[in-house]
């Protein structure tokens, strides 16, 4: 690889969402198909690799490319067509979920699958095939896509749907931006009759009840999500609080026109009407140590002892994390990572009991735990199972980095032994051995064969791709 010809003004450092990884890259912005292709031609001429980047909200190295080009696609952010009669929308890949819901909600529609933040882009969401709190019901975002067009690094443009170029449809979606660039995406929105959801919140005393209750809630609710107290141990291991939510039916709530307005959904600019949201993470920082988190978790659990039913706007229910901008900075200089495992329903309780116990034993408890119910899907690099996911957020410090690394390798083994899978948008340590273990050699062979077809010069590469699809080595990459 040579970087001699690259202009200095493109050189910069980029980080993952959790600020635990850093890469020196050449950043290029592309705002249309011609500009994307020009970057590919430039990269080929200069012997460089290109990684694609949406909003950069992946927790790991998915949108980083050390020593190479990162192509930022946030400038391709136009809504190309919106039909409020049918709920079909066509948009460029840099359109954020925020722009998407703000476009469709006033007409009585909602994006059927959203991430826990509205800052992500459609291209990034398809690249990882994101899931929402309704994965058990509607599947992933890919299942809502009617058609997309993509530019391949060869300069060829392809249109794909479940029935047209189906092999590319099911592999570009989930393909981590390694097969081609989404340039326009057509999706079906979900009809809603109110801007509000009916929410039922209640505590669960331990891990068994936690997962049983998620499974029991799923059939009759549109969404379910659990908060898990990662610091509780003994009888309370896995305790937490569930939020199950339902759409309101037509006429069920008297003010649909009002609640469907964007202004009714907007998250408040101040906490308690006083503190600007932008400074809240500074107040959180002192609590981001083991005893502080234990205290906050216990307070949250006991405050939730009274079961409650209430109405909540779609935006507030889905994008709770956006209430506190830059909350991840509260983790301090070493940043944070997320470890999310997807485990079949038959083995999840035992696997996570072991994970949580191990994290306590090692003195490295997670600071946040979130549980969801999932179903399998047909996409090539799928992370889903007929079971549950547990996302654990960990603080990284220079003192704990190596021990964390070792513990997460033990986690990987426990999850793999339980028949679980991992998500390429989240985990920072998945090794080639682990990936081939859960995806299977056949899937990896198919992915690499498709990559040879769509990207014959092997221009598309990211730090994640090299880490996970590099040679099986037995050596694991460090977290930094
Ligand atoms: C607070 C928070 C909450 C989250 N909640 C959830 C959740 O509930 N469910 C969930 O599934 N995920 C969740 N995520 C993860 C997030 O949704 C994914 O990482 C998503 O991919 C980020 O989108 P992005 O636009 O930031 O993409 P980036 O992180 O920039 O890129 C993601 C991948 O997409 C590829 N890519 C980007 N643009 C294109 C394009 N145009 N064509 C092809 N490939 C492209 C990139 O190369 C990369 O591999 C959450 C993340 C955060 C920070």
Short mmCIF file of C-alpha atoms and ligand atoms in Angstrom, two decimals:
data_model
loop_
_atom_site.label_atom_id
_atom_site.label_comp_id
_atom_site.label_asym_id
_atom_site.label_seq_id
_atom_site.Cartn_x
_atom_site.Cartn_y
_atom_site.Cartn_z
CA UNK A 1 0.00 0.00 0.00
CA UNK A 2 1.35 3.48 -0.83
CA UNK A 3 0.11 6.73 0.60
CA UNK A 4 2.65 9.00 -1.07
CA UNK A 5 0.21 10.54 -3.54
CA UNK A 6 -2.42 11.43 -0.98
CA UNK A 7 -3.13 15.08 -0.21
CA UNK A 8 -2.57 16.15 3.40
CA UNK A 9 -5.94 17.87 3.67
CA UNK A 10 -7.66 14.48 3.63
CA UNK A 11 -5.58 13.06 6.46
CA UNK A 12 -7.38 12.79 9.78
CA UNK A 13 -8.07 10.56 12.77
CA UNK A 14 -11.44 8.85 13.15
CA UNK A 15 -12.85 6.98 16.12
CA UNK A 16 -15.52 4.36 16.71
CA UNK A 17 -18.71 5.44 18.46
CA UNK A 18 -17.36 4.51 21.91
CA UNK A 19 -14.03 6.38 21.44
CA UNK A 20 -12.08 3.23 22.36
CA UNK A 21 -10.53 2.79 18.89
CA UNK A 22 -8.71 5.33 16.71
CA UNK A 23 -7.51 5.12 13.13
CA UNK A 24 -5.38 7.40 10.95
CA UNK A 25 -7.23 7.61 7.64
CA UNK A 26 -7.71 9.63 4.47
CA UNK A 27 -11.27 10.93 4.63
CA UNK A 28 -13.13 11.55 1.36
CA UNK A 29 -16.72 12.75 1.11
CA UNK A 30 -18.89 11.59 -1.76
CA UNK A 31 -22.22 13.25 -2.50
CA UNK A 32 -23.25 11.40 -5.68
CA UNK A 33 -22.52 8.30 -7.75
CA UNK A 34 -19.83 10.01 -9.85
CA UNK A 35 -17.95 11.08 -6.74
CA UNK A 36 -18.16 7.57 -5.24
CA UNK A 37 -16.75 6.05 -8.40
CA UNK A 38 -14.02 8.71 -8.57
CA UNK A 39 -12.87 7.65 -5.06
CA UNK A 40 -12.75 3.99 -6.15
CA UNK A 41 -10.69 4.88 -9.22
CA UNK A 42 -8.35 7.01 -7.13
CA UNK A 43 -7.96 4.22 -4.56
CA UNK A 44 -7.18 1.63 -7.21
CA UNK A 45 -4.61 3.88 -8.85
CA UNK A 46 -2.91 4.48 -5.50
CA UNK A 47 -3.12 0.92 -4.19
CA UNK A 48 -5.44 1.88 -1.34
CA UNK A 49 -8.39 0.24 0.38
CA UNK A 50 -11.72 2.01 0.93
CA UNK A 51 -14.12 1.68 3.87
CA UNK A 52 -17.60 3.22 3.75
CA UNK A 53 -18.93 5.34 6.58
CA UNK A 54 -22.39 6.59 7.41
CA UNK A 55 -22.82 8.36 10.74
CA UNK A 56 -19.96 6.34 12.31
CA UNK A 57 -22.29 5.04 15.05
CA UNK A 58 -21.00 1.47 15.00
CA UNK A 59 -19.52 0.64 18.39
CA UNK A 60 -16.47 -1.00 16.80
CA UNK A 61 -14.10 -0.71 13.82
CA UNK A 62 -16.76 -1.19 11.10
CA UNK A 63 -16.32 2.29 9.64
CA UNK A 64 -12.57 2.64 10.27
CA UNK A 65 -9.77 1.85 7.83
CA UNK A 66 -6.30 2.37 9.27
CA UNK A 67 -3.92 3.77 6.67
CA UNK A 68 -6.57 3.77 3.96
CA UNK A 69 -9.50 5.78 2.66
CA UNK A 70 -12.75 6.24 4.54
CA UNK A 71 -15.57 7.37 2.24
CA UNK A 72 -18.14 9.46 4.13
CA UNK A 73 -21.60 9.15 2.55
CA UNK A 74 -23.55 11.48 4.82
CA UNK A 75 -23.70 14.05 2.00
CA UNK A 76 -26.01 11.74 0.00
CA UNK A 77 -28.98 12.68 2.14
CA UNK A 78 -31.95 13.40 -0.09
CA UNK A 79 -35.40 11.87 0.16
CA UNK A 80 -35.98 10.93 -3.50
CA UNK A 81 -39.67 9.95 -3.35
CA UNK A 82 -42.35 9.68 -0.66
CA UNK A 83 -45.84 8.33 -1.21
CA UNK A 84 -48.08 8.96 1.83
CA UNK A 85 -50.81 6.80 0.27
CA UNK A 86 -48.75 3.60 0.11
CA UNK A 87 -46.06 4.34 2.72
CA UNK A 88 -43.25 3.66 0.22
CA UNK A 89 -40.20 5.88 0.53
CA UNK A 90 -37.05 6.09 -1.58
CA UNK A 91 -34.02 7.78 -0.06
CA UNK A 92 -30.30 8.20 -0.49
CA UNK A 93 -28.07 6.23 1.91
CA UNK A 94 -26.95 9.21 3.98
CA UNK A 95 -30.51 9.99 5.12
CA UNK A 96 -30.64 9.54 8.89
CA UNK A 97 -33.40 7.73 10.75
CA UNK A 98 -34.22 11.14 12.22
CA UNK A 99 -34.87 12.63 8.79
CA UNK A 100 -36.81 9.49 7.83
CA UNK A 101 -39.28 9.52 10.74
CA UNK A 102 -39.70 13.28 10.56
CA UNK A 103 -40.67 12.91 6.89
CA UNK A 104 -43.20 10.12 7.32
CA UNK A 105 -44.80 10.54 10.76
CA UNK A 106 -46.95 13.60 10.00
CA UNK A 107 -48.61 11.46 7.28
CA UNK A 108 -49.34 8.64 9.75
CA UNK A 109 -46.37 6.33 9.13
CA UNK A 110 -43.33 5.22 11.16
CA UNK A 111 -40.08 3.45 10.09
CA UNK A 112 -40.85 -0.17 10.98
CA UNK A 113 -37.34 -0.94 12.27
CA UNK A 114 -35.14 1.62 14.04
CA UNK A 115 -31.97 1.52 16.13
CA UNK A 116 -31.73 2.93 19.65
CA UNK A 117 -30.44 6.18 18.21
CA UNK A 118 -31.94 8.21 15.37
CA UNK A 119 -28.54 9.52 14.27
CA UNK A 120 -27.72 6.44 12.15
CA UNK A 121 -27.94 6.55 8.34
CA UNK A 122 -29.93 4.23 6.10
CA UNK A 123 -26.76 3.05 4.34
CA UNK A 124 -25.15 2.17 7.68
CA UNK A 125 -28.33 0.50 8.92
CA UNK A 126 -28.54 -1.71 5.82
CA UNK A 127 -24.81 -2.40 5.89
CA UNK A 128 -25.28 -3.97 9.34
CA UNK A 129 -28.92 -5.03 8.88
CA UNK A 130 -30.00 -3.44 12.14
CA UNK A 131 -32.76 -4.73 14.41
CA UNK A 132 -35.14 -2.84 16.65
CA UNK A 133 -37.08 -3.62 19.80
CA UNK A 134 -39.54 -5.49 17.56
CA UNK A 135 -37.12 -7.92 15.93
CA UNK A 136 -39.25 -10.86 17.11
CA UNK A 137 -42.21 -9.42 15.18
CA UNK A 138 -40.98 -7.61 12.04
CA UNK A 139 -37.44 -8.90 11.65
CA UNK A 140 -34.54 -6.69 10.61
CA UNK A 141 -34.47 -3.47 8.58
CA UNK A 142 -33.54 -5.56 5.51
CA UNK A 143 -36.96 -7.20 5.66
CA UNK A 144 -38.56 -3.77 5.18
CA UNK A 145 -36.53 -3.00 2.03
CA UNK A 146 -38.45 -3.35 -1.21
CA UNK A 147 -35.54 -2.53 -3.51
CA UNK A 148 -32.15 -0.83 -3.50
CA UNK A 149 -29.60 0.27 -6.05
CA UNK A 150 -25.90 -0.07 -5.39
CA UNK A 151 -22.70 1.00 -7.07
CA UNK A 152 -20.06 -1.72 -7.17
CA UNK A 153 -16.37 -0.81 -7.03
CA UNK A 154 -16.15 -1.87 -10.72
CA UNK A 155 -18.44 1.05 -11.60
CA UNK A 156 -21.39 -1.27 -12.36
CA UNK A 157 -24.78 -0.27 -10.93
CA UNK A 158 -27.14 -2.99 -9.73
CA UNK A 159 -30.78 -2.97 -8.67
CA UNK A 160 -31.69 -5.62 -6.11
CA UNK A 161 -34.86 -6.85 -4.44
CA UNK A 162 -35.76 -10.17 -2.80
CA UNK A 163 -36.61 -11.44 -6.30
CA UNK A 164 -34.17 -9.46 -8.50
CA UNK A 165 -30.48 -10.28 -7.93
CA UNK A 166 -31.62 -11.95 -4.73
CA UNK A 167 -28.12 -13.22 -3.86
CA UNK A 168 -26.84 -9.63 -3.84
CA UNK A 169 -29.94 -8.40 -1.98
CA UNK A 170 -29.39 -10.83 0.89
CA UNK A 171 -25.64 -10.22 1.06
CA UNK A 172 -25.19 -6.48 0.49
CA UNK A 173 -27.71 -6.02 3.30
CA UNK A 174 -25.65 -7.31 6.26
CA UNK A 175 -22.45 -7.20 4.16
CA UNK A 176 -20.71 -4.52 6.31
CA UNK A 177 -20.17 -2.27 3.27
CA UNK A 178 -17.73 -4.78 1.79
CA UNK A 179 -19.60 -5.66 -1.44
CA UNK A 180 -20.79 -2.31 -2.81
CA UNK A 181 -22.30 1.07 -1.95
CA UNK A 182 -26.05 1.54 -1.49
CA UNK A 183 -27.01 4.58 -3.55
CA UNK A 184 -30.80 4.55 -3.18
CA UNK A 185 -33.07 2.55 -0.91
CA UNK A 186 -36.82 1.96 -1.18
CA UNK A 187 -38.56 0.87 2.00
CA UNK A 188 -42.09 0.20 3.22
CA UNK A 189 -43.12 2.31 6.23
CA UNK A 190 -45.57 1.10 8.90
CA UNK A 191 -49.01 2.71 9.21
CA UNK A 192 -49.64 4.24 12.65
CA UNK A 193 -52.78 5.92 13.98
CA UNK A 194 -51.16 7.93 16.73
CA UNK A 195 -47.81 9.46 17.62
CA UNK A 196 -48.03 7.66 20.96
CA UNK A 197 -47.39 4.11 22.13
CA UNK A 198 -49.02 2.34 25.08
CA UNK A 199 -46.19 1.30 27.38
CA UNK A 200 -46.24 -1.22 30.23
CA UNK A 201 -43.20 -1.11 32.54
CA UNK A 202 -42.54 -3.66 35.28
CA UNK A 203 -39.64 -5.13 37.24
CA UNK A 204 -38.36 -8.69 36.95
CA UNK A 205 -36.50 -10.15 39.98
CA UNK A 206 -33.93 -12.42 38.30
CA UNK A 207 -32.59 -13.69 34.99
CA UNK A 208 -35.06 -16.59 34.63
CA UNK A 209 -38.06 -14.33 35.10
CA UNK A 210 -36.43 -11.65 32.94
CA UNK A 211 -36.20 -13.84 29.84
CA UNK A 212 -39.49 -15.68 30.51
CA UNK A 213 -41.30 -12.33 30.76
CA UNK A 214 -39.80 -11.01 27.49
CA UNK A 215 -40.94 -14.17 25.73
CA UNK A 216 -44.42 -14.00 27.31
CA UNK A 217 -44.86 -10.32 26.38
CA UNK A 218 -43.75 -10.74 22.79
CA UNK A 219 -46.87 -12.18 21.13
CA UNK A 220 -49.24 -9.43 22.26
CA UNK A 221 -46.90 -6.44 22.09
CA UNK A 222 -45.37 -4.52 19.20
CA UNK A 223 -42.09 -3.93 21.06
CA UNK A 224 -40.32 -5.35 24.10
CA UNK A 225 -37.00 -4.34 25.63
CA UNK A 226 -35.39 -5.07 28.96
CA UNK A 227 -32.95 -3.17 31.13
CA UNK A 228 -30.73 -5.58 33.05
CA UNK A 229 -29.02 -4.62 36.31
CA UNK A 230 -25.51 -5.78 35.41
CA UNK A 231 -24.20 -5.31 38.94
CA UNK A 232 -26.78 -7.39 40.84
CA UNK A 233 -25.56 -10.82 41.93
CA UNK A 234 -26.79 -13.81 43.92
CA UNK A 235 -30.55 -14.29 43.81
CA UNK A 236 -30.95 -10.96 42.00
CA UNK A 237 -28.57 -11.84 39.14
CA UNK A 238 -30.19 -10.71 35.90
CA UNK A 239 -32.93 -8.68 37.56
CA UNK A 240 -34.18 -5.63 35.72
CA UNK A 241 -37.10 -3.85 34.19
CA UNK A 242 -39.09 -4.62 31.05
CA UNK A 243 -40.82 -2.15 28.77
CA UNK A 244 -43.45 -3.63 26.49
CA UNK A 245 -45.26 -1.31 24.07
CA UNK A 246 -48.21 -1.50 21.71
CA UNK A 247 -49.38 0.69 18.85
CA UNK A 248 -52.67 2.49 19.39
CA UNK A 249 -55.49 1.41 17.09
CA UNK A 250 -57.48 3.74 14.83
CA UNK A 251 -59.60 6.08 17.00
CA UNK A 252 -58.13 4.70 20.23
CA UNK A 253 -56.51 8.02 21.13
CA UNK A 254 -58.44 11.21 20.58
CA UNK A 255 -55.71 13.47 19.19
CA UNK A 256 -53.91 11.68 16.36
CA UNK A 257 -53.32 14.83 14.29
CA UNK A 258 -51.57 16.51 17.22
CA UNK A 259 -49.43 13.56 18.33
CA UNK A 260 -48.28 12.76 14.80
CA UNK A 261 -46.64 16.17 14.56
CA UNK A 262 -42.88 16.27 14.82
CA UNK A 263 -43.08 18.92 17.55
CA UNK A 264 -45.01 16.46 19.75
CA UNK A 265 -42.19 13.91 19.48
CA UNK A 266 -39.17 16.11 19.95
CA UNK A 267 -37.00 15.20 22.90
CA UNK A 268 -36.76 18.00 25.48
CA UNK A 269 -33.76 20.34 25.13
CA UNK A 270 -33.23 20.54 28.90
CA UNK A 271 -33.24 17.93 31.64
CA UNK A 272 -35.68 18.82 34.45
CA UNK A 273 -36.25 21.99 32.41
CA UNK A 274 -32.90 23.33 33.66
CA UNK A 275 -29.73 21.57 32.49
CA UNK A 276 -28.93 21.79 28.78
CA UNK A 277 -28.73 18.22 27.50
CA UNK A 278 -25.31 18.85 25.97
CA UNK A 279 -23.62 19.12 29.39
CA UNK A 280 -25.31 16.19 31.15
CA UNK A 281 -22.54 13.74 30.30
CA UNK A 282 -20.12 15.79 32.45
CA UNK A 283 -22.39 15.16 35.46
CA UNK A 284 -22.51 11.44 34.66
CA UNK A 285 -18.72 11.01 34.57
CA UNK A 286 -18.09 10.78 38.35
CA UNK A 287 -20.60 7.91 38.60
CA UNK A 288 -18.92 5.86 35.87
CA UNK A 289 -16.97 3.65 38.28
CA UNK A 290 -18.02 0.28 39.69
CA UNK A 291 -19.54 1.53 42.99
CA UNK A 292 -21.27 4.46 41.23
CA UNK A 293 -22.87 2.19 38.68
CA UNK A 294 -23.95 -0.27 41.40
CA UNK A 295 -25.62 2.59 43.24
CA UNK A 296 -27.40 3.91 40.14
CA UNK A 297 -28.53 0.45 39.05
CA UNK A 298 -29.98 -0.34 42.49
CA UNK A 299 -31.73 3.03 42.61
CA UNK A 300 -33.19 2.45 39.16
CA UNK A 301 -34.36 -1.05 40.09
CA UNK A 302 -36.04 0.03 43.33
CA UNK A 303 -37.57 3.11 41.71
CA UNK A 304 -39.23 0.77 39.19
CA UNK A 305 -40.84 -1.49 41.80
CA UNK A 306 -44.27 -0.04 41.04
CA UNK A 307 -45.61 -1.44 37.79
CA UNK A 308 -46.76 1.35 35.47
CA UNK A 309 -48.79 1.93 32.32
CA UNK A 310 -48.39 5.15 30.35
CA UNK A 311 -48.40 6.70 26.90
CA UNK A 312 -45.07 7.67 25.37
CA UNK A 313 -44.18 9.20 22.01
CA UNK A 314 -42.52 6.96 19.42
CA UNK A 315 -39.32 9.06 19.49
CA UNK A 316 -39.07 9.00 23.30
CA UNK A 317 -39.66 5.24 23.43
CA UNK A 318 -37.16 4.35 20.71
CA UNK A 319 -34.44 6.94 21.08
CA UNK A 320 -34.03 7.14 24.83
CA UNK A 321 -30.24 7.23 24.44
CA UNK A 322 -30.51 10.41 22.37
CA UNK A 323 -31.85 12.21 25.45
CA UNK A 324 -28.25 12.67 26.56
CA UNK A 325 -26.07 13.71 23.61
CA UNK A 326 -22.49 12.38 23.79
CA UNK A 327 -23.41 10.16 26.77
CA UNK A 328 -20.63 7.78 25.72
CA UNK A 329 -18.08 10.48 26.62
CA UNK A 330 -19.03 10.02 30.27
CA UNK A 331 -16.97 6.80 30.16
CA UNK A 332 -13.79 8.86 30.16
CA UNK A 333 -10.60 8.84 28.13
CA UNK A 334 -10.40 5.11 27.40
CA UNK A 335 -13.90 5.11 26.02
CA UNK A 336 -16.35 2.22 26.05
CA UNK A 337 -17.24 -0.87 24.06
CA UNK A 338 -20.38 -2.89 23.69
CA UNK A 339 -20.47 -6.68 23.78
CA UNK A 340 -23.71 -8.04 22.34
CA UNK A 341 -24.41 -11.75 22.17
CA UNK A 342 -27.40 -13.45 20.54
CA UNK A 343 -28.21 -16.78 22.15
CA UNK A 344 -30.92 -19.37 21.38
CA UNK A 345 -33.81 -19.35 23.82
CA UNK A 346 -32.95 -22.83 25.12
CA UNK A 347 -29.43 -21.90 26.26
CA UNK A 348 -29.58 -18.14 26.92
CA UNK A 349 -30.25 -18.26 30.66
CA UNK A 350 -27.31 -20.55 31.45
CA UNK A 351 -24.94 -18.73 29.09
CA UNK A 352 -25.69 -15.28 30.48
CA UNK A 353 -25.64 -16.48 34.08
CA UNK A 354 -22.06 -17.54 33.38
CA UNK A 355 -21.18 -14.29 31.57
CA UNK A 356 -22.52 -12.06 34.31
CA UNK A 357 -20.94 -14.13 37.08
CA UNK A 358 -17.60 -14.09 35.28
CA UNK A 359 -17.71 -10.31 34.85
CA UNK A 360 -18.28 -9.93 38.63
CA UNK A 361 -15.51 -12.41 39.41
CA UNK A 362 -13.06 -10.51 37.21
CA UNK A 363 -14.06 -7.17 38.79
CA UNK A 364 -15.17 -5.93 35.35
CA UNK A 365 -18.94 -5.58 35.56
CA UNK A 366 -20.77 -4.09 32.60
CA UNK A 367 -22.23 -0.65 33.23
CA UNK A 368 -25.39 -1.14 31.17
CA UNK A 369 -27.28 -4.23 30.06
CA UNK A 370 -30.11 -4.39 27.52
CA UNK A 371 -32.10 -7.47 26.50
CA UNK A 372 -34.30 -8.13 23.45
CA UNK A 373 -36.22 -10.98 21.82
CA UNK A 374 -35.15 -12.04 18.29
CA UNK A 375 -36.03 -14.27 15.38
CA UNK A 376 -33.71 -15.65 12.67
CA UNK A 377 -33.46 -14.02 9.22
CA UNK A 378 -32.29 -14.94 5.73
CA UNK A 379 -29.42 -12.44 5.35
CA UNK A 380 -25.97 -13.84 4.69
CA UNK A 381 -24.03 -12.39 7.64
CA UNK A 382 -26.90 -12.69 10.08
CA UNK A 383 -26.48 -12.12 13.79
CA UNK A 384 -29.98 -13.22 14.71
CA UNK A 385 -31.23 -16.37 16.43
CA UNK A 386 -34.55 -17.65 17.69
CA UNK A 387 -33.77 -16.40 21.14
CA UNK A 388 -32.57 -13.33 22.95
CA UNK A 389 -29.79 -10.76 22.84
CA UNK A 390 -27.93 -9.21 25.74
CA UNK A 391 -25.96 -6.02 25.04
CA UNK A 392 -23.40 -5.14 27.70
CA UNK A 393 -21.56 -1.79 27.80
CA UNK A 394 -18.07 -1.85 29.31
CA UNK A 395 -15.77 0.96 30.35
CA UNK A 396 -12.25 0.73 28.91
CA UNK A 397 -9.28 2.08 30.85
CA UNK A 398 -5.58 1.64 30.20
CA UNK A 399 -5.41 -0.49 33.37
CA UNK A 400 -8.27 -2.80 32.44
CA UNK A 401 -7.81 -3.10 28.66
CA UNK A 402 -5.81 -6.34 28.64
CA UNK A 403 -7.97 -8.01 31.31
CA UNK A 404 -11.11 -6.95 29.43
CA UNK A 405 -9.69 -8.41 26.25
CA UNK A 406 -9.05 -11.73 27.97
CA UNK A 407 -12.49 -11.79 29.61
CA UNK A 408 -14.27 -11.14 26.33
CA UNK A 409 -12.43 -14.05 24.74
CA UNK A 410 -13.86 -16.21 27.53
CA UNK A 411 -17.30 -14.70 26.83
CA UNK A 412 -16.95 -15.60 23.13
CA UNK A 413 -16.25 -19.20 24.04
CA UNK A 414 -19.26 -19.40 26.38
CA UNK A 415 -21.57 -17.85 23.78
CA UNK A 416 -20.24 -20.04 20.97
CA UNK A 417 -20.66 -23.15 23.13
CA UNK A 418 -24.28 -22.08 23.73
CA UNK A 419 -24.90 -21.91 19.96
CA UNK A 420 -24.89 -18.09 19.97
CA UNK A 421 -23.95 -15.47 17.40
CA UNK A 422 -22.40 -12.00 17.34
CA UNK A 423 -23.19 -8.70 15.68
CA UNK A 424 -20.59 -6.99 13.49
CA UNK A 425 -21.89 -3.51 14.38
CA UNK A 426 -21.08 -3.99 18.04
CA UNK A 427 -18.36 -6.35 19.25
CA UNK A 428 -14.75 -5.20 19.09
CA UNK A 429 -12.92 -8.45 19.67
CA UNK A 430 -14.61 -11.11 17.47
CA UNK A 431 -11.80 -13.17 15.96
CA UNK A 432 -11.74 -15.05 12.62
CA UNK A 433 -12.06 -18.29 14.59
CA UNK A 434 -15.17 -17.06 16.40
CA UNK A 435 -16.70 -15.71 13.19
CA UNK A 436 -16.16 -18.93 11.29
CA UNK A 437 -17.52 -20.82 14.30
CA UNK A 438 -20.91 -19.13 14.28
CA UNK A 439 -21.28 -18.24 10.59
CA UNK A 440 -19.90 -21.54 9.32
CA UNK A 441 -17.17 -22.08 6.72
CA UNK A 442 -19.75 -22.39 3.93
CA UNK A 443 -21.20 -18.91 4.61
CA UNK A 444 -17.75 -17.34 4.71
CA UNK A 445 -16.85 -19.03 1.42
CA UNK A 446 -20.05 -17.70 -0.17
CA UNK A 447 -19.39 -14.20 1.14
CA UNK A 448 -15.83 -14.20 -0.19
CA UNK A 449 -17.00 -15.54 -3.57
CA UNK A 450 -19.58 -12.74 -3.80
CA UNK A 451 -16.90 -10.24 -2.84
CA UNK A 452 -14.64 -11.49 -5.65
CA UNK A 453 -17.60 -10.95 -8.03
CA UNK A 454 -18.67 -7.46 -6.88
CA UNK A 455 -15.22 -6.16 -5.88
CA UNK A 456 -12.66 -8.00 -8.05
CA UNK A 457 -9.85 -5.54 -7.20
CA UNK A 458 -10.60 -5.96 -3.48
CA UNK A 459 -10.92 -2.22 -2.93
CA UNK A 460 -13.43 -2.41 -0.09
CA UNK A 461 -11.85 -3.21 3.23
CA UNK A 462 -12.29 -1.95 6.77
CA UNK A 463 -10.48 -2.63 10.04
CA UNK A 464 -13.45 -4.82 10.96
CA UNK A 465 -13.24 -6.82 7.73
CA UNK A 466 -9.51 -7.46 8.15
CA UNK A 467 -10.03 -8.40 11.80
CA UNK A 468 -12.89 -10.82 11.26
CA UNK A 469 -12.29 -12.17 7.77
CA UNK A 470 -8.51 -12.10 7.88
CA UNK A 471 -6.52 -15.28 8.10
CA UNK A 472 -7.30 -17.65 10.96
CA UNK A 473 -4.37 -16.95 13.22
CA UNK A 474 -5.09 -17.81 16.80
CA UNK A 475 -3.88 -14.30 17.63
CA UNK A 476 -6.48 -11.82 18.72
CA UNK A 477 -6.29 -8.15 17.94
CA UNK A 478 -6.05 -5.78 20.86
CA UNK A 479 -8.88 -3.42 21.64
CA UNK A 480 -6.71 -0.43 20.78
C1 LIG B 1 -26.64 4.59 20.85
C2 LIG B 1 -26.70 3.50 19.83
C3 LIG B 1 -27.78 2.65 19.80
C4 LIG B 1 -27.84 1.62 18.85
N1 LIG B 1 -28.92 0.79 18.85
C5 LIG B 1 -28.98 -0.21 17.95
C6 LIG B 1 -30.12 -1.06 17.89
O1 LIG B 1 -31.07 -0.91 18.65
N2 LIG B 1 -30.12 -2.05 16.96
C7 LIG B 1 -29.08 -2.24 16.09
O2 LIG B 1 -29.16 -3.16 15.27
N3 LIG B 1 -28.00 -1.44 16.11
C8 LIG B 1 -27.93 -0.44 17.02
N4 LIG B 1 -26.84 0.39 17.04
C9 LIG B 1 -25.77 0.16 16.06
C10 LIG B 1 -26.01 0.97 14.80
O3 LIG B 1 -27.36 0.97 14.44
C11 LIG B 1 -25.22 0.37 13.64
O4 LIG B 1 -23.86 0.33 13.97
C12 LIG B 1 -25.40 1.13 12.34
O5 LIG B 1 -24.73 0.41 11.33
C13 LIG B 1 -24.82 2.54 12.44
O6 LIG B 1 -25.18 3.30 11.30
P1 LIG B 1 -24.19 4.41 10.76
O7 LIG B 1 -24.90 5.22 9.75
O8 LIG B 1 -23.56 5.12 11.88
O9 LIG B 1 -23.13 3.48 10.01
P2 LIG B 1 -21.56 3.36 10.21
O10 LIG B 1 -21.26 2.94 11.60
O11 LIG B 1 -20.89 4.56 9.69
O12 LIG B 1 -21.29 2.13 9.22
C14 LIG B 1 -21.83 0.85 9.49
C15 LIG B 1 -21.51 -0.11 8.35
O13 LIG B 1 -22.27 0.23 7.21
C16 LIG B 1 -21.42 0.40 6.08
N5 LIG B 1 -22.00 1.45 5.24
C17 LIG B 1 -22.23 2.75 5.55
N6 LIG B 1 -22.82 3.38 4.52
C18 LIG B 1 -22.97 2.47 3.52
C19 LIG B 1 -23.50 2.50 2.19
N7 LIG B 1 -24.02 3.60 1.66
N8 LIG B 1 -23.46 1.36 1.45
C20 LIG B 1 -22.95 0.21 1.97
N9 LIG B 1 -22.46 0.12 3.21
C21 LIG B 1 -22.46 1.23 3.98
C22 LIG B 1 -20.06 0.78 6.68
O14 LIG B 1 -18.99 0.43 5.84
C23 LIG B 1 -20.03 -0.06 7.94
O15 LIG B 1 -19.60 -1.37 7.70
C24 LIG B 1 -26.77 1.44 17.93
C25 LIG B 1 -25.67 2.31 17.95
C26 LIG B 1 -25.63 3.34 18.89
C27 LIG B 1 -24.47 4.27 18.91
#
